Amino acid sequence: MAEEAASTRAEADRLALLSDVLRSFADATTDYPRLLETIAARTAAFLGHFCSIRLLSEDGLRLETVAMSDPLEAERSPVRELASRPIVLASSAALRGALASGESLLLAETRIDERAVELEEPLRSAARALAIKSVIVAPLVARKETYGVLFIVSRGEDAALHHVDRELAEGLARHAALAISNARTLQRLTLEIEARERVQSSLESAELARQYEKSIVDTVYHPLVVLDAGARVRSVNRAFCELFRTTEGEAAGRPLVEVADGALDTPQTHALLAEILPVRGGALVPDVAVVVDTPRLGRRTMRVNARKMYRPGNGADTLLLALEDVSERIDAAEKLARRALLLESMGEAVIGGDLEFRIEDWNPAAERLFGWSADEVRGLPIEQVLAVRGLDPMTAVDGVRSGRPTHSTVRIQRRNGDWLDIETSSLPVKSGGVTTGFVFVVKDVSDRQRLEREARRQVADLELANRELESFSYSVSHDLRAPVRAIAGFALLLEEDHAGELGEEGRRLLGVVRKNAQRMGLLIDDLLAFSRTGRQALAIEEVDMEALAREALEDARRAEGEREYEVRIAPLPKASADRSLIDQVWRNLLANAVKYSRGRSPAVIEVDGETTGDEVVYRVRDNGIGFDMRYSEKLFKVFERLHAEPRFEGTGVGLALVDRIVRRHGGRVWAEGSPGAGATFHFALPRERQA
């Protein structure tokens, strides 16, 4: 009766344990580590033996301890070292068989070494030292899946495990395996739910992020466009729409080269897409120049940066194109290049700098002129490089800073110590109406200044010589008049008083003397007139040129006697000139026209004039004997005559006198003609002398 009662109590205790463990399992299903610890702790506490739970590794080759409990741990803690060591299934046929069949094992002391697990020394010795009496191995199997093994290990002489303990372990293992399965299923479902919640949250966040990103992208100044793997538009920003006068709805889904009526359908765009589309995600094709015809701005040069992107969410490749209008930048660069080329090719030295007068630009002409290279002077104050004479530095500084262009002639010292005569123009550099720097354009005028000084000296010498020559000519001419008149007078008296005594030949010779004396007198008179024109001061007034021409022509015709004339005098523009001197011009030119048209019937004389540019030009034409243009340079020289026939009297001073008078008025004289076809004489006076 006592044994039955003890057996009944033991069975009740086992049921209570199972019930308690099951309640603990139910409470711990949401906490996987706690569940395993509960299984080991309850079993060890009930049986009074060491209990451990080993689960299969992911590769199924090992059993790894995940929970253990030992009532004797304080006394026999070395057992943990054995329990913590992974068991390689290849080393135990007994364990492989139990896991394959799902049946538990009860191993007595005599069979532990050969059936349970092969241990290496010193672990095998440790197992013997711990006095392991028996072992229960209960596979954890639920829903046709094996999770691991429940180990119960007894130690000591009176601690053997029996079949009832094996049955209890099997029950605990079944319920533990089912709890583990439920826990893992619940854990998996929980993870899936959490993953779905994260995905949903990610989608919502992604949408919010997309809206946020789009609001940011729309504020970007440069046009942006996102393409799919087929080069079709996924999205565009506001700047793109404004540039190409389209909307995101119109552009979305269309090939890029068809957007905005094909504005981007260019060879450069096709080449860019062919290069970027096949490459891996993350690749960048930078700074591709594309010329497009935009509806808003016309033809523009765009710099395109293309990046290939991979979107993990949908596994799709996308392409981001960022466009930047660099037309103005290219134009500015071209202008700078032209400016640099201009500076390099200029013959004048160019120096540029800031308002502190530090040198920034120094062209090759400046290097050649002053002897310093651009690298040597760049950044230095200009006064440290160049010494200047003839200009107050503060005046120059004030002129530049005031923004006024200035011009001056100064002397500047070269690197070798030589001084140069320099013409410099100072120009302000302005930005937004504010003066920010200066440019000096410098020209070496040393040779010109030397030549001008030499020319002034020669002109002064020439003027002195001319004055001396004119004085000499006047004196000689004046002093010769009395002897010539005496010769002519005595010849006349000799002819009158002694004609009968001279004979025919004497009278002829006396006539020759008288004729040459008269010619000599005319020549002296012309020389005096020529000399006076060089010394006479001009009395400028408004002159009626037509009246002077008519009066001079009438006097010339009267001196010729009865001849047939055809005269044409057109209306002539007035001139500002010295009346008495210009009257001599008309009289000499028209007297020549009358004289050299002898023998023509009728003699045709034409006079006209016109205003051309900055001159007033007058012409006198005749149909006389003309002249050979090969000798035209002799016409206006003193004593030079192209016609020496006796019938054309003259001294050769008249046209020289015309040339001198016109040149004194700042004008010029020239002639045209041909032998036997008449001549045309021109003289021009500057318009600024007109009234």
XYZ file of C-alpha atoms in Angstrom:
691
model
C 0.000 0.000 0.000
C 2.834 2.330 0.820
C 4.474 1.752 -2.582
C 1.195 2.422 -4.384
C 0.732 5.608 -2.467
C 4.258 6.708 -3.282
C 3.709 5.884 -6.917
C 0.451 7.824 -6.956
C 2.130 10.856 -5.399
C 4.946 10.666 -7.933
C 2.480 10.559 -10.812
C 0.574 13.498 -9.373
C 3.826 15.396 -9.053
C 4.656 14.662 -12.668
C 1.249 15.892 -13.839
C 1.625 19.001 -11.708
C 5.025 19.577 -13.227
C 3.653 19.199 -16.738
C 0.765 21.519 -15.943
C 3.097 24.076 -14.350
C 5.547 23.830 -17.230
C 2.789 24.145 -19.793
C 1.482 27.285 -18.052
C 5.018 28.614 -18.037
C 5.334 27.720 -21.739
C 2.125 29.566 -22.506
C 3.286 32.619 -20.585
C 6.701 32.626 -22.274
C 5.767 32.131 -25.935
C 6.320 35.775 -26.728
C 9.789 35.709 -25.148
C 11.889 33.085 -26.941
C 14.998 33.169 -24.656
C 12.798 33.128 -21.574
C 10.886 30.141 -22.954
C 14.043 28.056 -23.298
C 15.327 29.026 -19.853
C 11.939 28.076 -18.372
C 12.045 24.641 -19.947
C 15.499 23.877 -18.579
C 14.849 25.345 -15.135
C 11.499 23.576 -14.526
C 12.803 20.210 -15.654
C 15.998 20.418 -13.599
C 14.077 21.562 -10.543
C 11.549 18.737 -10.754
C 13.967 15.912 -11.440
C 16.859 17.296 -9.369
C 19.277 16.637 -12.211
C 21.188 18.770 -14.709
C 19.088 19.762 -17.726
C 20.170 21.483 -20.951
C 18.552 22.349 -24.256
C 20.575 22.120 -27.432
C 19.174 23.362 -30.749
C 20.351 22.442 -34.212
C 22.612 24.970 -35.887
C 21.430 26.605 -39.122
C 23.551 24.204 -41.173
C 22.173 21.179 -39.176
C 25.648 19.848 -38.366
C 25.915 20.764 -34.689
C 23.918 20.887 -31.480
C 24.502 24.163 -29.664
C 23.491 24.816 -26.049
C 20.978 27.668 -25.703
C 19.745 27.053 -22.113
C 20.840 24.986 -19.093
C 20.077 24.530 -15.386
C 21.938 22.495 -12.713
C 20.647 22.094 -9.106
C 24.148 21.050 -8.091
C 25.853 23.920 -9.914
C 27.349 25.335 -6.715
C 29.057 22.036 -5.959
C 29.724 20.688 -9.394
C 29.947 23.750 -11.733
C 32.495 22.033 -14.107
C 29.521 20.340 -15.765
C 28.750 23.625 -17.508
C 31.997 23.373 -19.424
C 30.863 20.055 -20.827
C 27.344 21.321 -21.550
C 28.542 24.523 -23.224
C 30.697 22.705 -25.786
C 28.919 22.274 -29.193
C 28.307 18.640 -30.157
C 29.275 17.748 -33.715
C 26.668 15.275 -34.927
C 29.210 13.507 -37.073
C 30.882 12.337 -33.857
C 27.776 10.589 -32.410
C 25.809 7.953 -34.254
C 23.403 7.671 -31.297
C 22.422 11.333 -31.485
C 22.040 11.226 -35.270
C 19.768 8.208 -34.899
C 17.631 9.814 -32.205
C 17.206 13.004 -34.221
C 16.326 11.013 -37.328
C 13.783 8.775 -35.560
C 12.458 11.276 -33.064
C 12.675 8.660 -30.299
C 14.285 9.350 -26.920
C 17.255 7.490 -25.441
C 18.052 6.374 -21.892
C 21.760 5.737 -21.608
C 23.121 3.962 -18.572
C 26.592 4.624 -17.220
C 28.160 1.664 -18.992
C 26.983 2.843 -22.398
C 27.459 6.597 -22.188
C 30.922 6.641 -23.630
C 30.158 4.413 -26.545
C 26.708 5.694 -27.545
C 26.192 9.247 -26.391
C 29.087 11.296 -27.636
C 32.789 10.835 -28.235
C 34.697 13.211 -25.997
C 38.296 14.263 -26.240
C 40.638 14.259 -23.292
C 40.609 15.962 -20.791
C 36.754 16.291 -21.253
C 36.341 12.527 -21.164
C 38.201 12.392 -17.831
C 36.104 15.292 -16.554
C 32.923 13.419 -17.469
C 34.143 10.370 -15.448
C 35.150 12.613 -12.535
C 31.645 14.073 -12.449
C 30.288 10.555 -11.932
C 27.631 10.794 -14.636
C 25.237 7.947 -13.892
C 22.776 8.157 -16.761
C 21.532 10.419 -19.577
C 18.155 10.940 -21.194
C 18.187 12.297 -24.730
C 14.701 13.493 -25.842
C 14.475 14.988 -29.374
C 12.453 18.207 -29.697
C 10.024 17.353 -32.520
C 6.839 19.211 -33.429
C 4.873 19.478 -36.657
C 7.300 17.070 -38.348
C 10.236 19.383 -37.685
C 13.145 18.576 -35.370
C 14.463 21.553 -33.437
C 17.070 19.971 -31.171
C 17.504 17.836 -28.060
C 16.480 17.961 -24.374
C 19.320 16.526 -22.246
C 18.814 15.275 -18.632
C 22.018 14.174 -16.893
C 22.120 12.409 -13.493
C 25.223 12.269 -11.349
C 26.150 10.244 -8.222
C 25.681 6.678 -7.025
C 22.001 7.047 -6.119
C 20.936 9.231 -9.055
C 20.041 6.822 -11.811
C 17.283 7.804 -14.266
C 14.493 5.370 -15.019
C 11.918 4.787 -17.739
C 9.313 6.906 -15.976
C 11.818 9.767 -16.122
C 12.291 9.071 -19.814
C 8.497 9.218 -20.353
C 8.362 12.496 -18.446
C 11.265 13.873 -20.515
C 9.503 12.799 -23.726
C 6.341 14.625 -22.625
C 8.311 17.700 -21.691
C 10.197 17.495 -25.010
C 6.950 17.232 -27.021
C 5.402 20.192 -25.284
C 8.672 22.116 -25.387
C 9.048 21.432 -29.111
C 5.460 22.527 -29.715
C 6.090 25.676 -27.670
C 9.297 26.347 -29.591
C 7.418 25.845 -32.881
C 4.656 28.176 -31.742
C 7.172 30.699 -30.525
C 9.062 30.607 -33.783
C 5.841 30.827 -35.783
C 4.671 33.725 -33.653
C 8.087 35.291 -33.940
C 8.022 34.881 -37.720
C 4.511 36.316 -37.944
C 5.521 39.164 -35.690
C 8.531 39.860 -37.865
C 6.400 39.722 -41.011
C 3.864 42.083 -39.475
C 6.603 44.414 -38.358
C 8.213 44.199 -41.797
C 4.887 44.992 -43.450
C 4.369 47.856 -41.065
C 7.871 49.072 -41.848
C 7.201 48.754 -45.584
C 3.936 50.635 -45.207
C 5.654 53.226 -43.086
C 8.480 53.341 -45.625
C 5.994 53.829 -48.435
C 4.305 56.627 -46.571
C 7.673 58.087 -45.632
C 8.866 57.638 -49.178
C 5.845 59.510 -50.482
C 6.399 62.265 -47.949
C 10.091 62.251 -48.822
C 9.242 62.375 -52.518
C 6.960 65.352 -51.974
C 9.620 66.973 -49.800
C 12.356 66.236 -52.315
C 10.207 67.526 -55.159
C 9.587 70.786 -53.317
C 13.349 71.103 -52.875
C 14.118 70.099 -56.463
C 11.590 72.609 -57.766
C 13.539 75.368 -56.044
C 16.765 74.360 -57.828
C 17.686 76.987 -60.373
C 19.076 74.511 -62.924
C 16.750 72.257 -64.970
C 16.615 68.636 -63.733
C 15.067 65.592 -65.422
C 14.850 61.961 -64.269
C 14.712 59.260 -66.955
C 13.964 55.550 -66.776
C 16.118 52.843 -68.327
C 14.469 53.504 -71.699
C 15.351 57.223 -71.633
C 11.727 58.171 -70.996
C 10.916 61.032 -68.657
C 9.905 60.054 -65.123
C 9.880 63.547 -63.642
C 11.115 67.089 -64.297
C 11.483 70.112 -62.069
C 9.995 73.561 -62.423
C 13.127 75.069 -63.990
C 13.023 72.434 -66.756
C 9.355 73.181 -67.455
C 9.983 76.924 -67.600
C 13.001 76.592 -69.891
C 11.301 74.274 -72.375
C 7.769 75.674 -71.893
C 6.200 72.364 -70.961
C 4.563 70.740 -67.919
C 5.513 67.657 -65.948
C 2.330 65.972 -67.152
C 3.171 66.652 -70.788
C 6.748 65.441 -70.387
C 6.173 62.365 -68.189
C 6.399 59.071 -70.052
C 7.740 60.568 -73.264
C 11.230 59.952 -74.673
C 13.539 62.792 -73.701
C 14.340 63.632 -77.328
C 10.616 64.231 -78.033
C 9.997 66.670 -75.173
C 9.331 70.315 -76.109
C 8.982 69.550 -79.834
C 12.346 67.797 -79.949
C 14.392 70.604 -78.389
C 16.778 67.995 -76.969
C 16.890 65.871 -80.110
C 20.549 66.650 -80.833
C 23.557 64.457 -81.710
C 25.154 65.378 -78.380
C 22.065 64.175 -76.451
C 21.984 60.863 -78.297
C 25.712 60.366 -77.685
C 25.273 61.151 -73.970
C 22.408 58.663 -73.558
C 24.321 55.988 -75.462
C 27.233 56.454 -73.068
C 25.385 56.599 -69.740
C 22.533 54.097 -70.165
C 24.629 50.891 -70.353
C 26.902 51.669 -67.391
C 26.518 50.477 -63.806
C 24.511 52.318 -61.182
C 26.265 55.254 -59.560
C 28.361 56.086 -62.626
C 28.716 59.742 -63.598
C 29.223 61.317 -67.008
C 30.166 64.944 -66.262
C 30.253 68.197 -68.221
C 28.843 67.196 -71.613
C 28.156 70.234 -73.821
C 24.766 70.060 -75.552
C 23.429 72.759 -77.876
C 19.629 73.033 -77.681
C 17.018 75.299 -79.234
C 14.880 76.398 -76.299
C 11.452 77.971 -76.904
C 12.167 80.567 -74.229
C 15.756 81.666 -74.861
C 16.558 80.409 -78.355
C 19.760 78.512 -79.036
C 21.677 77.858 -75.842
C 24.688 75.800 -74.829
C 23.893 73.553 -71.861
C 26.405 71.694 -69.704
C 24.858 68.351 -68.762
C 25.900 66.131 -65.852
C 24.378 62.633 -66.015
C 24.321 60.108 -63.162
C 23.076 56.534 -63.363
C 21.110 55.549 -60.223
C 19.696 52.256 -58.910
C 16.464 52.344 -56.893
C 16.431 49.461 -54.344
C 12.709 49.831 -53.754
C 11.658 48.693 -57.194
C 14.973 47.423 -58.529
C 14.872 49.895 -61.433
C 17.635 51.949 -63.001
C 17.056 55.676 -63.360
C 19.098 58.447 -64.925
C 19.367 61.961 -63.489
C 20.298 64.763 -65.886
C 21.238 68.167 -64.480
C 21.349 70.934 -67.098
C 23.198 74.211 -66.653
C 23.000 77.061 -69.146
C 26.616 78.034 -69.802
C 26.032 80.202 -72.881
C 26.955 83.427 -71.094
C 29.911 81.717 -69.461
C 31.165 80.505 -72.845
C 30.625 83.962 -74.328
C 32.494 85.492 -71.404
C 35.299 82.955 -71.803
C 35.515 83.715 -75.510
C 35.593 87.426 -74.760
C 38.329 86.871 -72.218
C 40.262 84.801 -74.746
C 39.846 87.523 -77.364
C 40.838 90.123 -74.784
C 43.931 88.128 -73.875
C 44.805 87.710 -77.553
C 44.224 91.410 -78.139
C 46.427 92.332 -75.199
C 49.151 89.994 -76.421
C 49.013 91.306 -79.980
C 48.812 95.022 -79.143
C 51.815 97.112 -79.976
C 51.063 99.436 -77.078
C 51.913 98.459 -73.527
C 48.814 97.733 -71.410
C 48.915 97.799 -67.606
C 45.861 96.909 -65.513
C 45.322 96.917 -61.776
C 43.029 97.552 -58.821
C 42.253 100.751 -56.940
C 45.277 100.164 -54.727
C 47.325 100.414 -57.942
C 48.629 96.870 -57.676
C 49.492 95.434 -61.081
C 47.257 92.619 -62.345
C 47.716 92.779 -66.138
C 51.022 93.362 -67.920
C 50.992 92.466 -71.604
C 53.978 91.352 -73.744
C 54.384 94.868 -75.150
C 54.846 96.141 -71.575
C 57.440 93.420 -70.979
C 59.361 94.518 -74.071
C 59.034 98.232 -73.335
C 59.960 98.295 -69.639
C 62.106 95.151 -69.259
C 60.131 93.306 -66.519
C 58.178 90.105 -67.115
C 54.524 89.851 -66.095
C 55.324 87.280 -63.406
C 57.861 89.630 -61.831
C 55.525 92.612 -61.474
C 52.116 90.990 -60.887
C 50.786 92.012 -57.471
C 53.340 94.801 -56.961
C 52.358 98.480 -56.546
C 52.937 100.267 -59.847
C 55.059 102.980 -58.220
C 57.421 100.254 -57.000
C 58.045 99.175 -60.608
C 57.939 102.407 -62.644
C 59.498 105.790 -61.863
C 57.564 108.674 -63.491
C 58.449 112.280 -64.253
C 56.111 114.982 -65.459
C 52.986 113.838 -63.592
C 51.889 114.390 -60.011
C 51.119 110.912 -58.567
C 48.199 112.126 -56.457
C 46.638 113.809 -59.493
C 46.845 110.503 -61.386
C 45.377 108.565 -58.439
C 42.507 111.030 -58.038
C 41.821 110.907 -61.767
C 41.549 107.115 -61.811
C 39.429 106.869 -58.680
C 37.064 109.549 -59.944
C 36.359 107.399 -63.008
C 37.519 110.026 -65.526
C 39.653 109.006 -68.528
C 42.901 110.966 -68.594
C 45.651 111.513 -71.151
C 49.151 112.737 -70.478
C 52.708 112.748 -71.780
C 55.311 111.798 -69.188
C 58.741 110.257 -68.853
C 59.101 106.731 -67.426
C 62.289 104.911 -66.476
C 62.958 101.449 -67.893
C 64.522 98.600 -65.943
C 67.947 99.364 -67.435
C 67.762 102.988 -66.257
C 66.886 104.608 -69.601
C 64.144 107.244 -69.622
C 61.391 107.073 -72.243
C 58.961 109.693 -73.494
C 55.536 108.114 -72.990
C 51.977 108.942 -74.001
C 49.565 107.300 -71.564
C 45.785 107.023 -71.484
C 44.197 106.109 -68.168
C 40.824 104.363 -68.370
C 38.732 103.398 -65.318
C 37.435 99.818 -64.952
C 33.858 99.871 -63.669
C 31.492 97.238 -62.320
C 27.898 98.235 -61.725
C 28.812 101.880 -62.157
C 31.503 101.684 -59.458
C 35.170 102.123 -60.336
C 37.074 98.982 -59.327
C 40.387 99.379 -61.106
C 42.335 100.967 -63.923
C 43.894 100.292 -67.299
C 46.857 102.265 -68.609
C 47.532 102.174 -72.351
C 51.131 103.284 -72.836
C 52.822 104.247 -76.105
C 56.517 104.952 -76.520
C 56.848 108.284 -78.338
C 60.551 108.785 -77.718
C 61.413 108.505 -81.427
C 58.476 110.683 -82.420
C 59.376 113.304 -79.855
C 62.959 113.266 -81.105
C 61.789 113.575 -84.725
C 59.343 116.324 -83.800
C 62.086 118.237 -82.029
C 64.328 117.728 -85.066
C 61.498 118.773 -87.381
C 60.786 121.895 -85.338
C 64.460 122.763 -85.443
C 64.591 122.186 -89.207
C 61.388 124.186 -89.728
C 62.841 127.037 -87.693
C 66.052 126.866 -89.723
C 64.066 126.733 -92.948
C 61.867 129.639 -91.929
C 64.972 131.618 -91.085
C 66.538 130.685 -94.424
C 63.328 131.592 -96.261
C 63.141 134.915 -94.531
C 66.762 135.573 -95.356
C 66.180 134.432 -98.952
C 63.065 136.569 -99.295
C 64.909 139.513 -97.824
C 67.790 138.865 -100.195
C 65.441 138.472 -103.172
C 63.609 141.643 -102.281
C 66.846 143.560 -101.822
C 68.336 142.252 -105.058
C 65.155 142.856 -106.995
C 64.738 146.325 -105.551
C 68.382 147.209 -106.128
C 68.306 145.859 -109.726
C 65.382 147.987 -110.793
C 67.399 151.218 -111.017
C 70.219 149.818 -113.234
C 67.717 148.060 -115.511
C 65.710 151.260 -115.878
C 68.930 153.165 -116.588
C 69.881 150.687 -119.322
C 66.448 150.938 -120.900
C 66.508 154.772 -120.678
C 69.990 155.200 -122.115
C 69.158 152.768 -124.924
C 66.101 154.829 -125.774
C 68.109 158.080 -125.750
C 70.830 156.491 -127.909
C 68.230 155.337 -130.428
C 66.520 158.705 -130.549
C 69.668 160.876 -130.709
C 72.076 158.752 -132.732
C 69.937 156.458 -134.846
C 71.456 157.716 -138.088
C 75.000 157.068 -136.972
C 74.356 153.475 -135.777
C 73.360 151.917 -139.003
C 70.840 149.140 -139.500
C 72.720 146.471 -137.505
C 73.382 148.866 -134.625
C 69.748 149.833 -134.465
C 68.735 146.105 -134.377
C 71.152 145.379 -131.568
C 69.987 148.427 -129.671
C 66.382 147.125 -129.980
C 67.435 143.780 -128.525
C 69.010 145.613 -125.580
C 65.840 147.601 -124.980
C 63.589 144.483 -125.255
C 65.657 142.443 -122.772
C 65.813 145.414 -120.387
C 62.015 145.590 -120.482
C 61.776 141.797 -119.879
C 64.238 142.122 -117.022
C 62.051 144.815 -115.495
C 58.970 142.561 -115.710
C 60.911 139.701 -114.134
C 62.042 141.921 -111.273
C 58.456 143.086 -110.712
C 57.260 139.420 -110.566
C 60.051 138.520 -108.146
C 59.069 141.398 -105.890
C 55.438 140.296 -105.975
C 56.472 136.679 -105.236
C 58.619 137.824 -102.331
C 55.856 140.008 -100.897
C 53.389 137.082 -100.807
C 55.659 135.252 -98.372
C 55.846 138.182 -95.983
C 52.434 139.723 -96.339
C 49.998 139.031 -93.461
C 46.657 137.462 -94.473
C 43.552 139.607 -94.100
C 40.779 136.968 -94.161
C 37.320 138.045 -95.264
C 34.396 136.637 -97.172
C 35.242 136.840 -100.882
C 32.820 136.740 -103.815
C 34.809 134.354 -105.997
C 32.487 134.638 -108.983
C 32.876 138.443 -109.130
C 36.696 138.161 -108.903
C 36.777 135.556 -111.688
C 34.615 137.624 -114.078
C 36.670 140.783 -113.485
C 40.000 138.978 -113.968
C 38.797 137.281 -117.184
C 37.528 140.567 -118.603
C 40.898 142.280 -117.978
C 42.768 139.359 -119.607
C 40.539 139.536 -122.703
C 41.036 143.303 -123.096
C 44.821 142.832 -123.038
C 44.523 140.360 -125.944
C 42.575 142.606 -128.260
C 39.872 141.370 -130.646
C 39.475 137.582 -130.440
C 36.560 135.185 -130.536
C 35.768 133.710 -127.081
C 33.245 131.298 -125.675
C 33.137 131.952 -121.903
C 31.221 129.865 -119.336
C 31.401 130.930 -115.666
C 29.185 128.844 -113.362
C 27.957 130.127 -109.991
C 30.924 129.820 -107.622
C 30.774 129.190 -103.864
C 32.138 131.973 -101.720
C 35.344 131.587 -99.736
C 37.060 133.103 -96.698
C 40.420 134.365 -97.929
C 42.695 137.350 -98.424
C 40.925 139.188 -101.232
C 43.974 140.833 -102.823
C 45.993 137.591 -102.885
C 43.134 135.427 -104.217
C 42.556 138.101 -106.882
C 46.142 137.447 -108.098
C 45.337 133.711 -108.273
C 42.344 134.318 -110.545
C 44.223 136.852 -112.710
C 47.217 134.558 -113.259
C 45.102 131.452 -114.015
C 42.699 133.256 -116.369
C 45.527 135.217 -118.066
C 47.210 131.850 -118.760
C 43.931 130.442 -120.120
C 43.553 133.431 -122.504
C 47.229 133.374 -123.491
C 47.577 129.648 -124.188
C 44.290 129.436 -126.110
C 45.599 131.753 -128.877
C 44.944 130.276 -132.238
C 41.677 128.602 -131.171
C 38.511 129.884 -132.763
C 36.614 130.208 -130.669
C 38.740 130.093 -127.514
C 36.711 128.207 -124.895
C 37.245 129.166 -121.246
C 35.200 127.547 -118.452
C 35.160 128.363 -114.746
C 33.244 126.361 -112.077
C 33.481 125.297 -108.454
C 31.939 122.973 -105.861
C 32.086 122.028 -102.181
C 33.440 118.507 -101.598
C 34.057 117.129 -98.108
C 36.136 119.633 -96.177
C 37.271 121.621 -99.238
C 35.953 124.135 -101.764
C 37.414 123.343 -105.183
C 37.625 125.790 -108.148
C 38.529 124.922 -111.766
C 39.712 126.910 -114.819
C 39.577 125.061 -118.189
C 40.737 126.122 -121.638
C 41.002 124.498 -125.051
C 44.523 125.794 -125.680
C 47.751 124.002 -126.477
C 47.787 122.029 -123.181
C 50.932 120.373 -121.786
C 52.570 117.009 -121.269
C 51.676 115.556 -117.842
C 55.187 114.102 -117.562
C 56.421 117.613 -116.809
C 53.512 118.760 -114.621
C 55.718 119.030 -111.493
C 57.569 121.950 -113.158
C 54.430 124.054 -113.604
C 54.436 125.647 -110.163
C 58.163 126.250 -109.788
C 59.783 129.668 -110.210
C 61.215 130.374 -113.686
C 60.057 126.973 -115.013
C 58.236 127.190 -118.383
C 56.898 124.314 -120.513
C 56.358 126.494 -123.618
C 59.277 128.601 -124.881
C 57.700 129.777 -128.155
C 58.132 133.548 -128.713
C 54.369 133.984 -128.990
C 53.816 132.974 -125.332
C 55.428 135.692 -123.281
C 56.005 135.322 -119.551
C 58.594 135.044 -116.804
C 57.697 131.662 -115.304
C 56.716 133.166 -111.957
C 52.909 133.376 -112.301
C 51.983 129.766 -111.454
C 54.595 129.653 -108.677
C 52.880 132.718 -107.238
C 49.477 130.926 -107.493
C 50.889 127.903 -105.649
C 52.368 130.039 -102.861
C 49.173 132.051 -102.295
C 46.920 128.971 -102.185
C 49.258 127.099 -99.837
C 49.381 130.096 -97.496
C 45.607 129.730 -97.258
C 46.029 126.038 -96.299
C 44.935 124.781 -99.728
C 46.469 122.960 -102.677
C 46.914 123.393 -106.447
C 47.151 120.848 -109.268
C 46.709 120.693 -113.030
C 45.631 118.268 -115.751
C 46.220 118.456 -119.471
C 47.490 116.883 -122.664
C 49.291 118.387 -125.657
C 46.888 120.094 -128.065
C 43.787 119.282 -125.939
C 43.775 122.126 -123.441
C 44.438 122.254 -119.710
C 42.503 122.373 -116.443
C 43.905 124.101 -113.366
C 42.414 123.326 -109.927
C 42.860 125.022 -106.614
C 41.176 124.048 -103.350
C 40.686 126.035 -100.146
C 39.695 124.512 -96.779
C 36.042 124.860 -95.827
C 36.783 126.025 -92.298
C 38.015 129.288 -93.767
C 34.576 129.969 -95.217
C 32.422 132.632 -93.652
